[in-house]
mmCIF file of C-alpha atoms in Angstrom:
data_model
loop_
_atom_site.group_PDB
_atom_site.id
_atom_site.type_symbol
_atom_site.label_atom_id
_atom_site.label_comp_id
_atom_site.label_asym_id
_atom_site.label_seq_id
_atom_site.Cartn_x
_atom_site.Cartn_y
_atom_site.Cartn_z
ATOM 1 C CA MET E 295 8.792 -4.667 -23.485
ATOM 2 C CA THR E 296 9.097 -2.457 -20.402
ATOM 3 C CA ALA E 297 6.437 -3.022 -17.749
ATOM 4 C CA ARG E 298 4.164 -0.021 -17.227
ATOM 5 C CA ILE E 299 2.988 0.712 -13.683
ATOM 6 C CA GLY E 300 0.358 3.371 -13.119
ATOM 7 C CA VAL E 301 0.422 5.740 -10.141
ATOM 8 C CA VAL E 302 -2.867 7.450 -9.340
ATOM 9 C CA THR E 303 -2.868 11.064 -8.196
ATOM 10 C CA PHE E 304 -5.815 12.149 -6.051
ATOM 11 C CA PRO E 305 -6.319 15.678 -4.674
ATOM 12 C CA GLY E 306 -4.006 15.640 -1.671
ATOM 13 C CA SER E 307 -1.676 12.848 -2.821
ATOM 14 C CA LEU E 308 1.826 13.571 -1.498
ATOM 15 C CA ASP E 309 3.937 10.639 -2.566
ATOM 16 C CA ASP E 310 2.920 10.036 -6.164
ATOM 17 C CA ARG E 311 6.167 11.429 -7.575
ATOM 18 C CA ASP E 312 8.249 9.466 -5.057
ATOM 19 C CA THR E 313 6.407 6.316 -6.080
ATOM 20 C CA GLN E 314 7.013 7.024 -9.755
ATOM 21 C CA ARG E 315 10.704 7.444 -8.989
ATOM 22 C CA ALA E 316 10.842 4.129 -7.110
ATOM 23 C CA ILE E 317 9.189 2.389 -10.060
ATOM 24 C CA ARG E 318 11.730 3.923 -12.427
ATOM 25 C CA LEU E 319 14.622 2.811 -10.196
ATOM 26 C CA ALA E 320 13.272 -0.736 -10.270
ATOM 27 C CA GLY E 321 13.408 -0.718 -14.066
ATOM 28 C CA ALA E 322 9.750 -0.218 -14.970
ATOM 29 C CA GLU E 323 7.988 2.709 -16.630
ATOM 30 C CA PRO E 324 5.836 4.844 -14.288
ATOM 31 C CA VAL E 325 2.587 6.094 -15.802
ATOM 32 C CA ALA E 326 0.774 9.038 -14.201
ATOM 33 C CA LEU E 327 -2.965 8.423 -13.763
ATOM 34 C CA TRP E 328 -5.442 11.170 -12.820
ATOM 35 C CA HIS E 329 -8.252 10.368 -10.396
ATOM 36 C CA LYS E 330 -10.977 11.759 -12.683
ATOM 37 C CA ASP E 331 -10.044 9.513 -15.590
ATOM 38 C CA LYS E 332 -11.432 5.998 -15.846
ATOM 39 C CA ASP E 333 -8.801 5.052 -18.422
ATOM 40 C CA LEU E 334 -5.839 3.210 -16.877
ATOM 41 C CA LYS E 335 -3.835 3.646 -20.077
ATOM 42 C CA GLN E 336 -3.254 -0.093 -20.440
ATOM 43 C CA VAL E 337 -0.878 -0.280 -17.474
ATOM 44 C CA ASP E 338 0.262 -3.634 -16.134
ATOM 45 C CA ALA E 339 -0.210 -2.707 -12.462
ATOM 46 C CA VAL E 340 -1.421 0.205 -10.337
ATOM 47 C CA VAL E 341 -0.145 1.882 -7.184
ATOM 48 C CA LEU E 342 -2.368 4.042 -4.986
ATOM 49 C CA PRO E 343 0.174 6.307 -3.253
ATOM 50 C CA GLY E 344 0.267 7.897 0.161
ATOM 51 C CA GLY E 345 -0.965 11.323 1.141
ATOM 52 C CA PHE E 346 -4.139 12.876 2.460
ATOM 53 C CA SER E 347 -6.586 12.457 -0.405
ATOM 54 C CA TYR E 348 -9.375 15.015 -0.196
ATOM 55 C CA GLY E 349 -7.825 16.175 3.075
ATOM 56 C CA ASP E 350 -9.024 12.961 4.752
ATOM 57 C CA TYR E 351 -12.425 14.626 5.072
ATOM 58 C CA LEU E 352 -15.276 12.366 6.143
ATOM 59 C CA ARG E 353 -12.848 9.472 6.655
ATOM 60 C CA ALA E 354 -9.395 8.704 5.271
ATOM 61 C CA GLY E 355 -9.789 7.314 1.746
ATOM 62 C CA ALA E 356 -13.590 7.414 1.847
ATOM 63 C CA ILE E 357 -14.019 10.082 -0.840
ATOM 64 C CA SER E 358 -11.234 8.829 -3.121
ATOM 65 C CA ARG E 359 -12.901 5.451 -3.200
ATOM 66 C CA PHE E 360 -15.601 7.066 -5.380
ATOM 67 C CA SER E 361 -13.216 8.750 -7.821
ATOM 68 C CA PRO E 362 -13.879 7.676 -11.433
ATOM 69 C CA VAL E 363 -10.496 5.953 -11.687
ATOM 70 C CA MET E 364 -11.436 3.631 -8.834
ATOM 71 C CA GLU E 365 -14.344 2.188 -10.807
ATOM 72 C CA THR E 366 -11.829 0.774 -13.254
ATOM 73 C CA VAL E 367 -9.284 -0.154 -10.582
ATOM 74 C CA ILE E 368 -11.886 -2.125 -8.624
ATOM 75 C CA GLU E 369 -13.132 -3.915 -11.727
ATOM 76 C CA GLN E 370 -9.671 -4.824 -12.983
ATOM 77 C CA ALA E 371 -8.297 -5.718 -9.543
ATOM 78 C CA LYS E 372 -11.059 -8.285 -9.196
ATOM 79 C CA ALA E 373 -9.964 -9.631 -12.584
ATOM 80 C CA GLY E 374 -6.343 -9.965 -11.435
ATOM 81 C CA LEU E 375 -4.691 -6.579 -12.016
ATOM 82 C CA PRO E 376 -1.887 -6.092 -9.448
ATOM 83 C CA VAL E 377 -2.691 -3.167 -7.127
ATOM 84 C CA LEU E 378 -0.568 -1.799 -4.284
ATOM 85 C CA GLY E 379 -1.976 0.666 -1.761
ATOM 86 C CA ILE E 380 0.515 2.598 0.347
ATOM 87 C CA CYS E 381 -0.696 4.423 3.494
ATOM 88 C CA ASN E 382 -3.603 6.494 2.161
ATOM 89 C CA GLY E 383 -3.740 4.004 -0.691
ATOM 90 C CA PHE E 384 -4.227 1.213 1.854
ATOM 91 C CA GLN E 385 -7.066 3.216 3.386
ATOM 92 C CA ILE E 386 -8.645 3.603 -0.066
ATOM 93 C CA LEU E 387 -8.386 -0.144 -0.693
ATOM 94 C CA THR E 388 -10.287 -0.897 2.520
ATOM 95 C CA GLU E 389 -12.919 1.721 1.679
ATOM 96 C CA ALA E 390 -13.281 0.135 -1.760
ATOM 97 C CA HIS E 391 -13.633 -3.295 -0.130
ATOM 98 C CA LEU E 392 -10.746 -4.671 -2.126
ATOM 99 C CA LEU E 393 -9.198 -5.444 1.261
ATOM 100 C CA PRO E 394 -11.102 -6.263 4.470
ATOM 101 C CA GLY E 395 -11.141 -4.239 7.666
ATOM 102 C CA GLY E 396 -10.685 -0.522 8.086
ATOM 103 C CA MET E 397 -8.422 2.211 9.420
ATOM 104 C CA LEU E 398 -8.991 4.349 12.513
ATOM 105 C CA GLY E 399 -7.041 7.174 14.101
ATOM 106 C CA ASN E 400 -3.825 6.231 15.869
ATOM 107 C CA ASN E 401 -4.528 5.070 19.412
ATOM 108 C CA HIS E 402 -2.321 7.843 20.830
ATOM 109 C CA LEU E 403 -4.200 10.458 18.739
ATOM 110 C CA HIS E 404 -1.002 11.914 17.266
ATOM 111 C CA PHE E 405 0.559 11.950 13.821
ATOM 112 C CA ILE E 406 3.580 9.665 13.802
ATOM 113 C CA CYS E 407 6.655 9.738 11.573
ATOM 114 C CA ARG E 408 9.457 7.251 12.188
ATOM 115 C CA ASP E 409 11.576 4.478 10.710
ATOM 116 C CA GLN E 410 9.652 1.301 11.433
ATOM 117 C CA LYS E 411 10.809 -2.293 11.629
ATOM 118 C CA LEU E 412 8.516 -4.783 9.894
ATOM 119 C CA ARG E 413 8.492 -8.539 9.548
ATOM 120 C CA VAL E 414 7.554 -10.024 6.196
ATOM 121 C CA GLU E 415 4.831 -12.575 6.898
ATOM 122 C CA ASN E 416 3.821 -13.390 3.321
ATOM 123 C CA ALA E 417 6.402 -13.403 0.533
ATOM 124 C CA GLY E 418 4.082 -15.103 -1.908
ATOM 125 C CA THR E 419 2.099 -12.110 -3.159
ATOM 126 C CA THR E 420 2.574 -10.297 -6.435
ATOM 127 C CA TRP E 421 4.257 -7.423 -4.570
ATOM 128 C CA THR E 422 6.415 -9.327 -2.049
ATOM 129 C CA GLY E 423 8.110 -12.070 -4.054
ATOM 130 C CA ASP E 424 11.602 -10.611 -3.638
ATOM 131 C CA TYR E 425 11.373 -10.894 0.152
ATOM 132 C CA THR E 426 11.691 -14.035 2.245
ATOM 133 C CA PRO E 427 9.212 -15.106 4.942
ATOM 134 C CA GLY E 428 10.322 -13.852 8.340
ATOM 135 C CA GLN E 429 12.657 -11.228 6.865
ATOM 136 C CA GLU E 430 12.858 -8.048 8.931
ATOM 137 C CA ILE E 431 13.007 -4.765 7.050
ATOM 138 C CA HIS E 432 13.026 -1.068 7.913
ATOM 139 C CA ILE E 433 10.502 1.167 6.162
ATOM 140 C CA PRO E 434 9.505 4.795 6.918
ATOM 141 C CA LEU E 435 6.071 5.255 8.464
ATOM 142 C CA LYS E 436 4.011 8.451 8.599
ATOM 143 C CA ASN E 437 0.316 8.525 9.387
ATOM 144 C CA MET E 438 -2.473 9.874 11.523
ATOM 145 C CA ASP E 439 -5.116 7.245 10.756
ATOM 146 C CA GLY E 440 -3.019 4.111 10.661
ATOM 147 C CA ARG E 441 -4.715 1.811 13.167
ATOM 148 C CA TYR E 442 -5.838 -1.295 11.334
ATOM 149 C CA VAL E 443 -9.016 -2.819 12.755
ATOM 150 C CA ALA E 444 -11.358 -5.666 11.871
ATOM 151 C CA ASP E 445 -13.707 -7.986 13.710
ATOM 152 C CA GLU E 446 -12.305 -11.144 15.292
ATOM 153 C CA TYR E 447 -13.705 -13.383 12.565
ATOM 154 C CA THR E 448 -11.924 -11.357 9.852
ATOM 155 C CA LEU E 449 -8.679 -11.220 11.821
ATOM 156 C CA ASP E 450 -8.740 -14.964 12.422
ATOM 157 C CA LYS E 451 -9.444 -15.568 8.738
ATOM 158 C CA LEU E 452 -6.552 -13.344 7.657
ATOM 159 C CA GLU E 453 -4.229 -15.215 10.000
ATOM 160 C CA ALA E 454 -5.458 -18.659 8.949
ATOM 161 C CA GLU E 455 -5.158 -17.880 5.244
ATOM 162 C CA GLY E 456 -1.718 -16.290 5.551
ATOM 163 C CA ARG E 457 -3.022 -12.951 4.359
ATOM 164 C CA VAL E 458 -1.190 -10.823 6.917
ATOM 165 C CA ALA E 459 1.601 -9.583 4.671
ATOM 166 C CA PHE E 460 3.546 -7.452 7.155
ATOM 167 C CA ARG E 461 3.616 -7.064 10.919
ATOM 168 C CA TYR E 462 5.095 -4.373 13.131
ATOM 169 C CA VAL E 463 8.112 -5.546 15.123
ATOM 170 C CA ASP E 464 9.355 -4.263 18.518
ATOM 171 C CA PHE E 465 6.906 -1.346 18.541
ATOM 172 C CA ASN E 466 3.313 -0.980 17.425
ATOM 173 C CA PRO E 467 3.164 2.659 16.264
ATOM 174 C CA ASN E 468 -0.590 3.123 15.981
ATOM 175 C CA GLY E 469 -2.420 0.402 17.878
ATOM 176 C CA SER E 470 -3.164 -1.784 14.868
ATOM 177 C CA LEU E 471 -4.783 -5.028 15.955
ATOM 178 C CA ARG E 472 -2.405 -7.983 16.075
ATOM 179 C CA ASP E 473 0.423 -5.642 15.017
ATOM 180 C CA ILE E 474 -0.799 -5.798 11.421
ATOM 181 C CA ALA E 475 1.054 -3.414 9.103
ATOM 182 C CA GLY E 476 -0.153 -4.778 5.765
ATOM 183 C CA ILE E 477 -2.472 -7.384 4.283
ATOM 184 C CA THR E 478 -3.279 -9.025 0.966
ATOM 185 C CA ASN E 479 -6.421 -10.234 -0.740
ATOM 186 C CA GLU E 480 -7.032 -13.929 -1.343
ATOM 187 C CA ALA E 481 -5.513 -13.894 -4.820
ATOM 188 C CA GLY E 482 -2.364 -12.052 -3.707
ATOM 189 C CA ASN E 483 -2.601 -9.405 -6.415
ATOM 190 C CA VAL E 484 -3.878 -6.644 -4.098
ATOM 191 C CA VAL E 485 -1.656 -5.582 -1.198
ATOM 192 C CA GLY E 486 -2.012 -2.683 1.215
ATOM 193 C CA LEU E 487 0.353 -1.446 3.914
ATOM 194 C CA MET E 488 0.747 1.674 6.031
ATOM 195 C CA PRO E 489 4.562 2.181 5.837
ATOM 196 C CA HIS E 490 6.093 3.804 2.742
ATOM 197 C CA PRO E 491 8.423 1.528 0.735
ATOM 198 C CA GLU E 492 8.921 4.254 -1.878
ATOM 199 C CA HIS E 493 10.890 6.184 0.755
ATOM 200 C CA ALA E 494 13.346 3.326 1.232
ATOM 201 C CA VAL E 495 14.734 2.664 -2.224
ATOM 202 C CA GLU E 496 18.146 4.377 -2.012
ATOM 203 C CA PRO E 497 20.791 4.556 0.723
ATOM 204 C CA LEU E 498 20.830 8.366 0.718
ATOM 205 C CA ILE E 499 17.151 8.885 1.562
ATOM 206 C CA GLY E 500 14.578 7.577 4.016
ATOM 207 C CA THR E 501 15.996 4.918 6.316
ATOM 208 C CA GLY E 502 19.392 4.968 4.632
ATOM 209 C CA ARG E 503 18.599 1.497 3.313
ATOM 210 C CA SER E 504 16.860 0.138 0.237
ATOM 211 C CA ASP E 505 14.489 -2.264 1.996
ATOM 212 C CA GLY E 506 11.493 -0.901 0.094
ATOM 213 C CA LEU E 507 12.833 -1.505 -3.411
ATOM 214 C CA PRO E 508 11.813 -5.198 -3.511
ATOM 215 C CA PHE E 509 8.157 -4.135 -3.670
ATOM 216 C CA PHE E 510 8.820 -2.683 -7.082
ATOM 217 C CA THR E 511 11.273 -5.318 -8.299
ATOM 218 C CA SER E 512 8.830 -8.032 -7.165
ATOM 219 C CA ILE E 513 6.017 -6.742 -9.361
ATOM 220 C CA LEU E 514 8.411 -6.223 -12.253
ATOM 221 C CA LYS E 515 9.608 -9.847 -12.112
ATOM 222 C CA LYS E 516 6.041 -11.081 -11.762
ATOM 223 C CA LEU E 517 4.942 -9.151 -14.847
ATOM 224 C CA VAL E 518 7.917 -10.338 -16.870
ATOM 225 C CA THR E 519 7.303 -14.016 -16.052
ATOM 226 C CA THR E 520 3.529 -14.014 -16.678
#
């Protein structure tokens, strides 16, 4: 049976179709989910894509967190459903308290768009199993509110528990504390990151590499073996 991975579209989502395409390239079936529907259509995993949901009014991801679909996502994520938040999706996950910390405006106060080098810090999550610890990858990055922040206690806890999933290498593009580019929850089924792996799945687009494809092959292998 083909794994079914849902992709939620919020008002202002930009990368939902790209994410669906990446899922299809990995060999799974993408399932479009609408933010007003609580029904997840019996998907095996969910991706919250990048974009500017609700125009980032109030605070990036703050309004989407209260969309009807998120009630179900939060409930099922706590029960083990794999959830990946990319860029705006990462912001939504922090607003929904599925991941700790929060996102602020870039420290240079400018939108940034670049190919970004990352180091894989945790290859043991549901979404990172096809990477190796310490592996360096190149993933496109584009954000205005990408500065990850948390109090020192939370940061120390993330470090101690190995929950920093990705770290910026060579250049910190937004002032994120401790160069954090992505984190995971304790169970490893919920992962959020600012860069866009769905834009690095084919040599002809994005970085010209396919460093982002393992996100989607990782979840596929995890679903097949469980």
